[in-house]
mmCIF file of C-alpha atoms in Angstrom:
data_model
loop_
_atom_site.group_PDB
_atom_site.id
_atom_site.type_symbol
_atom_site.label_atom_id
_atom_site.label_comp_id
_atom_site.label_asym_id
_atom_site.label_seq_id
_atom_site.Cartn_x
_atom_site.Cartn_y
_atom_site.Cartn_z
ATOM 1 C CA UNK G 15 0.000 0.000 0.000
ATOM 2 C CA UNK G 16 1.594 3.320 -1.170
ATOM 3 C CA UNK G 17 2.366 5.981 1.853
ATOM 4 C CA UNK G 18 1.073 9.649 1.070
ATOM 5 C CA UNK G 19 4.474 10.623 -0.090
ATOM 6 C CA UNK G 20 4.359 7.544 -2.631
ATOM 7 C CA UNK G 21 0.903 8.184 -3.915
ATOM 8 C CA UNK G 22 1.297 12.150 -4.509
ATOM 9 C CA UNK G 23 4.000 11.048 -6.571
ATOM 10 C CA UNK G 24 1.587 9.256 -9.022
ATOM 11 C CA UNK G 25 -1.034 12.700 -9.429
ATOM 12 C CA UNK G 26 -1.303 14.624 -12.290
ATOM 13 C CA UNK G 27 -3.335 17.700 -10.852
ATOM 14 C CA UNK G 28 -6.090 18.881 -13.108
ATOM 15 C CA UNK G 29 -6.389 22.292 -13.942
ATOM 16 C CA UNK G 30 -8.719 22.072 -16.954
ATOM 17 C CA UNK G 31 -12.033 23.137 -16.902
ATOM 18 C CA UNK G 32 -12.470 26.141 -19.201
ATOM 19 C CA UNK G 33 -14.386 28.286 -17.132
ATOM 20 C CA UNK G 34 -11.470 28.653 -14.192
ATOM 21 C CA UNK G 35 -10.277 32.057 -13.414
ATOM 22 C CA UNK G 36 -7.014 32.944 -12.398
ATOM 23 C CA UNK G 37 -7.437 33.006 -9.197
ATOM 24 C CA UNK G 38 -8.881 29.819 -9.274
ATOM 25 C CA UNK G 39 -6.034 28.530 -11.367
ATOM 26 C CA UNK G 40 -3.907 29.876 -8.607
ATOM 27 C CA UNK G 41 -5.697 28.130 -5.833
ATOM 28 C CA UNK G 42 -5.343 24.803 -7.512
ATOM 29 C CA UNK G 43 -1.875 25.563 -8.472
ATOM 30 C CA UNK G 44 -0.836 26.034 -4.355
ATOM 31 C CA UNK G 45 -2.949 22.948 -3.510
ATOM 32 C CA UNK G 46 -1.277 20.915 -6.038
ATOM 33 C CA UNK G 47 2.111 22.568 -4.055
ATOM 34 C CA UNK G 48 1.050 21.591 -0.800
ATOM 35 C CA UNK G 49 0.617 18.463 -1.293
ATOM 36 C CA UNK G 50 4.007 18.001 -3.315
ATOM 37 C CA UNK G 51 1.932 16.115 -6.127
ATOM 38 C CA UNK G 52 4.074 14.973 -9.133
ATOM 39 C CA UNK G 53 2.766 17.869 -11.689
ATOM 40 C CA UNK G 54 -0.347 19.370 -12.719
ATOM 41 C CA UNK G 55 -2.058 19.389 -15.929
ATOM 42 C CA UNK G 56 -3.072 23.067 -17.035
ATOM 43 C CA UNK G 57 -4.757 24.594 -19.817
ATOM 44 C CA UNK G 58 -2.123 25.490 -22.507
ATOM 45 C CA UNK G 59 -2.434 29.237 -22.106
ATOM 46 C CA UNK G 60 -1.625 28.737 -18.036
ATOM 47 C CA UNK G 61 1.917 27.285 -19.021
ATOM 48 C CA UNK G 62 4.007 30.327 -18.266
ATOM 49 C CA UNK G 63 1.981 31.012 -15.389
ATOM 50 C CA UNK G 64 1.883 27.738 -13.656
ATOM 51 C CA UNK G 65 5.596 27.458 -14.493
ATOM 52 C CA UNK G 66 6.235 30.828 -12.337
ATOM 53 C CA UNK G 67 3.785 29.863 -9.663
ATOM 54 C CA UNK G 68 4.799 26.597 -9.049
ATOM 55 C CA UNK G 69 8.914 27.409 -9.642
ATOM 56 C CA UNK G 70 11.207 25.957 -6.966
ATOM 57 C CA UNK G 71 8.230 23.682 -5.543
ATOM 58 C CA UNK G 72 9.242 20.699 -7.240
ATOM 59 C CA UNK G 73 5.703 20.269 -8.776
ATOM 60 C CA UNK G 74 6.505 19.860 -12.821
ATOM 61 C CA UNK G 75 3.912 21.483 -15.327
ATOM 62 C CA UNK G 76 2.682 19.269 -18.119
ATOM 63 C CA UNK G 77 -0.509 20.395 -20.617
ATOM 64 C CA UNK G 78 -2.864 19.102 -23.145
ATOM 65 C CA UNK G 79 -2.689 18.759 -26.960
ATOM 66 C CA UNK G 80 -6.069 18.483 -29.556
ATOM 67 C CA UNK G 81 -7.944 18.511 -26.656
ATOM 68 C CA UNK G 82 -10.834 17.076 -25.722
ATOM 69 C CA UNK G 83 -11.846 16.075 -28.998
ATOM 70 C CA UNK G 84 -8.468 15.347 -30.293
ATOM 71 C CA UNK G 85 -9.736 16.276 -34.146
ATOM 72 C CA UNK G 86 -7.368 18.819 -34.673
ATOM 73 C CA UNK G 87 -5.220 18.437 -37.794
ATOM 74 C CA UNK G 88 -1.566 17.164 -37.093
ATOM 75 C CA UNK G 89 0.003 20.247 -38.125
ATOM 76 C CA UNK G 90 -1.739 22.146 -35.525
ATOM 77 C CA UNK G 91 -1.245 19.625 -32.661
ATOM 78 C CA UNK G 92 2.102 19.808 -33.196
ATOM 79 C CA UNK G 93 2.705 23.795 -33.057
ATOM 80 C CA UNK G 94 0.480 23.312 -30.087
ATOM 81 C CA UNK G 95 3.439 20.840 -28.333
ATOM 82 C CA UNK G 96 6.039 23.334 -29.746
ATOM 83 C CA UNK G 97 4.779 26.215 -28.057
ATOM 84 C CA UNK G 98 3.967 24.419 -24.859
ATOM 85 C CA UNK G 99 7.666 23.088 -24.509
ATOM 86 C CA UNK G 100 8.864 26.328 -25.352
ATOM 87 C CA UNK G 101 6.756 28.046 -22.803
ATOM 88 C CA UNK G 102 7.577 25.225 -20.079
ATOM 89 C CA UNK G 103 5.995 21.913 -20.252
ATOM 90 C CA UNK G 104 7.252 19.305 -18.882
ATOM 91 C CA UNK G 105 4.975 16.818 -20.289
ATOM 92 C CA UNK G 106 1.819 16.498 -22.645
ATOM 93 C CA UNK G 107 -0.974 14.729 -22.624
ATOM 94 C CA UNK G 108 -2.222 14.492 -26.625
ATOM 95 C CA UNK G 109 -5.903 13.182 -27.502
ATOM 96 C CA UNK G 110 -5.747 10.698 -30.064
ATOM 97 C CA UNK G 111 -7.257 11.205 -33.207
ATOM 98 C CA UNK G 112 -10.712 9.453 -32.272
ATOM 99 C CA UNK G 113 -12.277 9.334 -35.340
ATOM 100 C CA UNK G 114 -9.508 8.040 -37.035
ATOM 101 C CA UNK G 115 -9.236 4.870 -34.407
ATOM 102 C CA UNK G 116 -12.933 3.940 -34.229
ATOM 103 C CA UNK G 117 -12.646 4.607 -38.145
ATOM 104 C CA UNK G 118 -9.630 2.084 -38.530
ATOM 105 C CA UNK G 119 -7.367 4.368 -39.997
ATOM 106 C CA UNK G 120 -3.977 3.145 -37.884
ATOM 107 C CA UNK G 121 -1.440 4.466 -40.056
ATOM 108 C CA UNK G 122 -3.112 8.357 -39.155
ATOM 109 C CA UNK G 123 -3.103 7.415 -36.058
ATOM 110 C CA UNK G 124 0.166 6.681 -35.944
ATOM 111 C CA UNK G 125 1.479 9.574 -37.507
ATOM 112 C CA UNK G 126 -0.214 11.700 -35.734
ATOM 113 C CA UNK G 127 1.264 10.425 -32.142
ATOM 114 C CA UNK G 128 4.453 10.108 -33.595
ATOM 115 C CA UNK G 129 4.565 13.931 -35.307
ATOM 116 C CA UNK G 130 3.237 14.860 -31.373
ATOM 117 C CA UNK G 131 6.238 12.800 -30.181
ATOM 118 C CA UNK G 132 9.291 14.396 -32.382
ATOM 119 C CA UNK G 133 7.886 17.521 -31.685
ATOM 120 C CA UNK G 134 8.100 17.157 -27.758
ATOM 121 C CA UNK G 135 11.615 16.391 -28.021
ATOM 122 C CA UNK G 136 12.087 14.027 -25.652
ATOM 123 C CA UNK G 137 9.370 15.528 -23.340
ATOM 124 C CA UNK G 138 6.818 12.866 -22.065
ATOM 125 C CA UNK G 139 4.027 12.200 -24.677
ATOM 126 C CA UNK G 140 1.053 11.161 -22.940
ATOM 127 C CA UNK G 141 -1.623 9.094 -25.670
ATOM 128 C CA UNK G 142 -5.179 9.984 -24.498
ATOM 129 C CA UNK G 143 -7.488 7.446 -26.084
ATOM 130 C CA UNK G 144 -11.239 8.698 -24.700
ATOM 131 C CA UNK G 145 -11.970 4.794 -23.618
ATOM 132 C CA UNK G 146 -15.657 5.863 -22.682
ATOM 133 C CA UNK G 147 -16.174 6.694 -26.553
ATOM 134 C CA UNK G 148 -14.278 3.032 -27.605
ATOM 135 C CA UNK G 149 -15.096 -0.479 -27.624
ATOM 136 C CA UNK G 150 -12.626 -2.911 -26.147
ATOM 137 C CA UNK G 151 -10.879 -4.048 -29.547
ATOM 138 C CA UNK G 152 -10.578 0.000 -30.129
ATOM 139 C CA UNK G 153 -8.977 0.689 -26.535
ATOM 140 C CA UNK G 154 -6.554 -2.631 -27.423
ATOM 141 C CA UNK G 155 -5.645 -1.281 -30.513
ATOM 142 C CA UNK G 156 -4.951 2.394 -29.714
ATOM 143 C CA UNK G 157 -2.908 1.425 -27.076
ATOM 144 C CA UNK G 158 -0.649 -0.851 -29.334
ATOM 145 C CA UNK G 159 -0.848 2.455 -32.008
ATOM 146 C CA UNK G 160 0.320 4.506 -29.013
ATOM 147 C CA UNK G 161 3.365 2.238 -28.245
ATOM 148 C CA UNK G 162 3.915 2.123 -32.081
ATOM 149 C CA UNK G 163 4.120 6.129 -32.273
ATOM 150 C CA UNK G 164 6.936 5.950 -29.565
ATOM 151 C CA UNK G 165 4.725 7.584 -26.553
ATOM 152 C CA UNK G 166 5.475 6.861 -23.246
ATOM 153 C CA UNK G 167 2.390 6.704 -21.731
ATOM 154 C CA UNK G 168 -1.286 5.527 -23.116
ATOM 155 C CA UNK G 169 -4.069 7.148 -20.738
ATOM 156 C CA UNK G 170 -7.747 6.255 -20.434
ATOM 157 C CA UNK G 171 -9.817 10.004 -20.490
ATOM 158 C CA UNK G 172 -10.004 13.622 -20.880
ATOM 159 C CA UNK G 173 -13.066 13.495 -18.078
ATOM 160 C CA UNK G 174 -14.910 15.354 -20.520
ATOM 161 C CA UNK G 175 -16.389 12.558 -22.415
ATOM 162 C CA UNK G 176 -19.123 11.586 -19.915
ATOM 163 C CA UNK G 177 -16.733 9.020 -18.617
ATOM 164 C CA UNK G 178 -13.743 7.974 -17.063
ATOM 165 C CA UNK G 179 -11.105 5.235 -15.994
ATOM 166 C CA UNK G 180 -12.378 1.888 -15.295
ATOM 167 C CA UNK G 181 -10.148 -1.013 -13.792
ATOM 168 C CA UNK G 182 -11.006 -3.606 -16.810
ATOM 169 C CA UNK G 183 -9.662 -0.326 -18.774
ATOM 170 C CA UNK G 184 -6.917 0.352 -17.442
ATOM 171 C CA UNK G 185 -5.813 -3.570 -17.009
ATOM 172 C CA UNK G 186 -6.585 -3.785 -20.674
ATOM 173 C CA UNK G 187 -4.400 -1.322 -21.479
ATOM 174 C CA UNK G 188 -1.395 -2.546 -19.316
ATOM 175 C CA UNK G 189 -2.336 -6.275 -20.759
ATOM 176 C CA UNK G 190 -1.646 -4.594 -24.559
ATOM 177 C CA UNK G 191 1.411 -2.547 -24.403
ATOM 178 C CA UNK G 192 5.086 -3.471 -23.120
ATOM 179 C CA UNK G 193 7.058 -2.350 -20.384
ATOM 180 C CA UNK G 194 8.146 0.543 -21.927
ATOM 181 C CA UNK G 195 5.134 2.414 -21.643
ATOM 182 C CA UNK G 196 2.828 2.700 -18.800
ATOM 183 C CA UNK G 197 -0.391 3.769 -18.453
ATOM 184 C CA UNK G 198 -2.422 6.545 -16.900
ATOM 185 C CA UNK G 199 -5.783 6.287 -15.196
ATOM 186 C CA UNK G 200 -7.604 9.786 -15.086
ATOM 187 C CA UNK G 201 -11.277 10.521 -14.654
ATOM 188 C CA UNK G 202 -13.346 9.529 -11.696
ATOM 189 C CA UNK G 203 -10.529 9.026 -9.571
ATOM 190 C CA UNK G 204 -12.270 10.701 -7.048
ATOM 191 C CA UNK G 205 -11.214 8.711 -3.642
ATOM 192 C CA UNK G 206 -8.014 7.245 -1.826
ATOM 193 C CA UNK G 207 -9.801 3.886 -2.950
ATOM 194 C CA UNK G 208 -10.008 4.531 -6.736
ATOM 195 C CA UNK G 209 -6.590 5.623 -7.145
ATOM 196 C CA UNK G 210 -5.325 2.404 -5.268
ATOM 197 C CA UNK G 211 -8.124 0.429 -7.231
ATOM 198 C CA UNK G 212 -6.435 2.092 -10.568
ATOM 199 C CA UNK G 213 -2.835 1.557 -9.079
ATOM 200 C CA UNK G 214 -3.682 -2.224 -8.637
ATOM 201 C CA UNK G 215 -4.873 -2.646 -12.010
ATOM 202 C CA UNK G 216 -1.653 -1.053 -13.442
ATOM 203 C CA UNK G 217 -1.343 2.100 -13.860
ATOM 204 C CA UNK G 218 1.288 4.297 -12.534
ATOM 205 C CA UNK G 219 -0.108 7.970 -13.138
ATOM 206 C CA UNK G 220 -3.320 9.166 -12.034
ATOM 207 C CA UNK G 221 -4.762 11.950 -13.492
ATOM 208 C CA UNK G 222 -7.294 13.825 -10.708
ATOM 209 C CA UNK G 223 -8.337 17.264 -9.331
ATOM 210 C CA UNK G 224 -8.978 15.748 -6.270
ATOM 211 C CA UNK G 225 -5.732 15.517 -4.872
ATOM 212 C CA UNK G 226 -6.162 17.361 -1.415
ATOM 213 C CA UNK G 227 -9.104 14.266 -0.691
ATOM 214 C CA UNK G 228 -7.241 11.797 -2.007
ATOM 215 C CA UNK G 229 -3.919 12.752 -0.349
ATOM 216 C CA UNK G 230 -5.938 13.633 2.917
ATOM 217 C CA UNK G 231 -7.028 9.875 2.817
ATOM 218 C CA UNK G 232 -3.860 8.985 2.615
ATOM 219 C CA UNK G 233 -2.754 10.961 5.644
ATOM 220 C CA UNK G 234 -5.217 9.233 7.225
ATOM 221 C CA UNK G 235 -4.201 5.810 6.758
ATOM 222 C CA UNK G 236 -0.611 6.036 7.549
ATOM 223 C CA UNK G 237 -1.563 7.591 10.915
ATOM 224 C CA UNK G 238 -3.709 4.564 11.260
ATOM 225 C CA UNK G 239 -6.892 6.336 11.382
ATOM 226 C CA UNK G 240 -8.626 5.417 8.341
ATOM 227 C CA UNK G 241 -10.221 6.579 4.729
ATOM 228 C CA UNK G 242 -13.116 8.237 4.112
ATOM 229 C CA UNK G 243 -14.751 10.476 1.657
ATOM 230 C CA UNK G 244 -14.883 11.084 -1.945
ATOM 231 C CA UNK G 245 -14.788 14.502 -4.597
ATOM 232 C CA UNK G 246 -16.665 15.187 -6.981
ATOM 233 C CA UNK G 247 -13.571 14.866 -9.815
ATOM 234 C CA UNK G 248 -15.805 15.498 -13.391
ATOM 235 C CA UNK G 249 -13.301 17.967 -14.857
ATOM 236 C CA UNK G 250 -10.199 14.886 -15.356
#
């Protein structure tokens, strides 16, 4: 069973939903310091921002690409990586090309993670493959298009799909692709419970923006007192 310390370093923190002001970026932004969480997840025009905010924290800033639809062209999801790099990012999370995979199209989908891939440089490429829009052959076979692209991670959800991560997902997933890449579980991960439930099944990233009740849980376990509670986590 992971300690506090162990499972913080598993959260993305979500910072996504469009309608967040500033100074609600910034609140998320110090709870996602407090609770030394591996990185957050912000909206690409909170980059430079979030870099600032969090700098000297230890909390890394990652971002989306296409998202949540992931039907932008290639061309554009890759000045979208380029700018976020250059403006910070640590990581990004692309959304596949869904139409394209439910369509059967692998070879676009391909090049489309791979183009994402070169033009992070090295950066960690995150696949998103929107399992609550994909049958189980479709979830097998993005993930094995994800590994074939040379991402490093394939992840279940935007949260903004009407669903989330799901254990038979998320073993799926770690069932398809090698040891090379791992897999993130985000969406619905709303309690200490879930993320050990998504842990379990495989995944080593969580993507959440309820880290303060997760991590509170946490706290409570190692001091032997127990978990409780849940957060309403629809935005990741």
């Amino acid at each position: 069973m992971p300690t506090e310390r162990e499972l913080a370093a598993t959260i993305d923190h979500a910072i996504l939903k469009p309608e967040l002001t500033r100074a609600d970026v910034d609140a998320e932004l110090d709870i996602a310091a407090e609770w030394g969480v591996f990185s957050v997840c912000v909206r690409p025009s909170d980059i430079p921002h979030a870099v600032e905010r969090l700098a000297g924290t230890g909390v890394a800033v990652g971002t989306v690409i296409g998202f949540p639809h992931g039907t932008t062209s290639t061309a554009a999801k890759v000045a979208e990586t380029r700018q976020a790099i250059a403006d910070g990012a640590a990581e990004v999370d692309m959304v596949v090309n869904i139409a394209a995979l439910r369509s059967g199209f692998d070879d676009v989908v391909v090049a489309d993670i791979r183009a994402v891939v070169d033009a992070a440089d090295g950066h960690v490429t995150k696949v998103i493959l929107e399992t609550a829009l994909l049958d189980d052959e479709q979830i097998e076979r993005g993930s094995r298009l994800t590994e074939a692209g040379g991402a490093h991670f394939v992840k279940t959800s935007t949260g903004f799909a009407g669903g989330g991560a799901t254990v038979p997902h998320v073993e799926l997933m770690r069932r398809t692709v090698g040891a090379d890449v791992q897999v993130k579980a985000s969406g619905g991960v709303r309690s200490y419970a879930d993320a050990l439930a998504m842990i379990d099944a495989g995944a080593t990233r969580l993507g959440t923006s309820g880290s303060a009740v997760i991590l509170g849980e946490a706290r409570r376990v190692d001091a032997g007192a127990g978990a409780t509670g849940a957060v309403d986590d629809t935005s990741y």
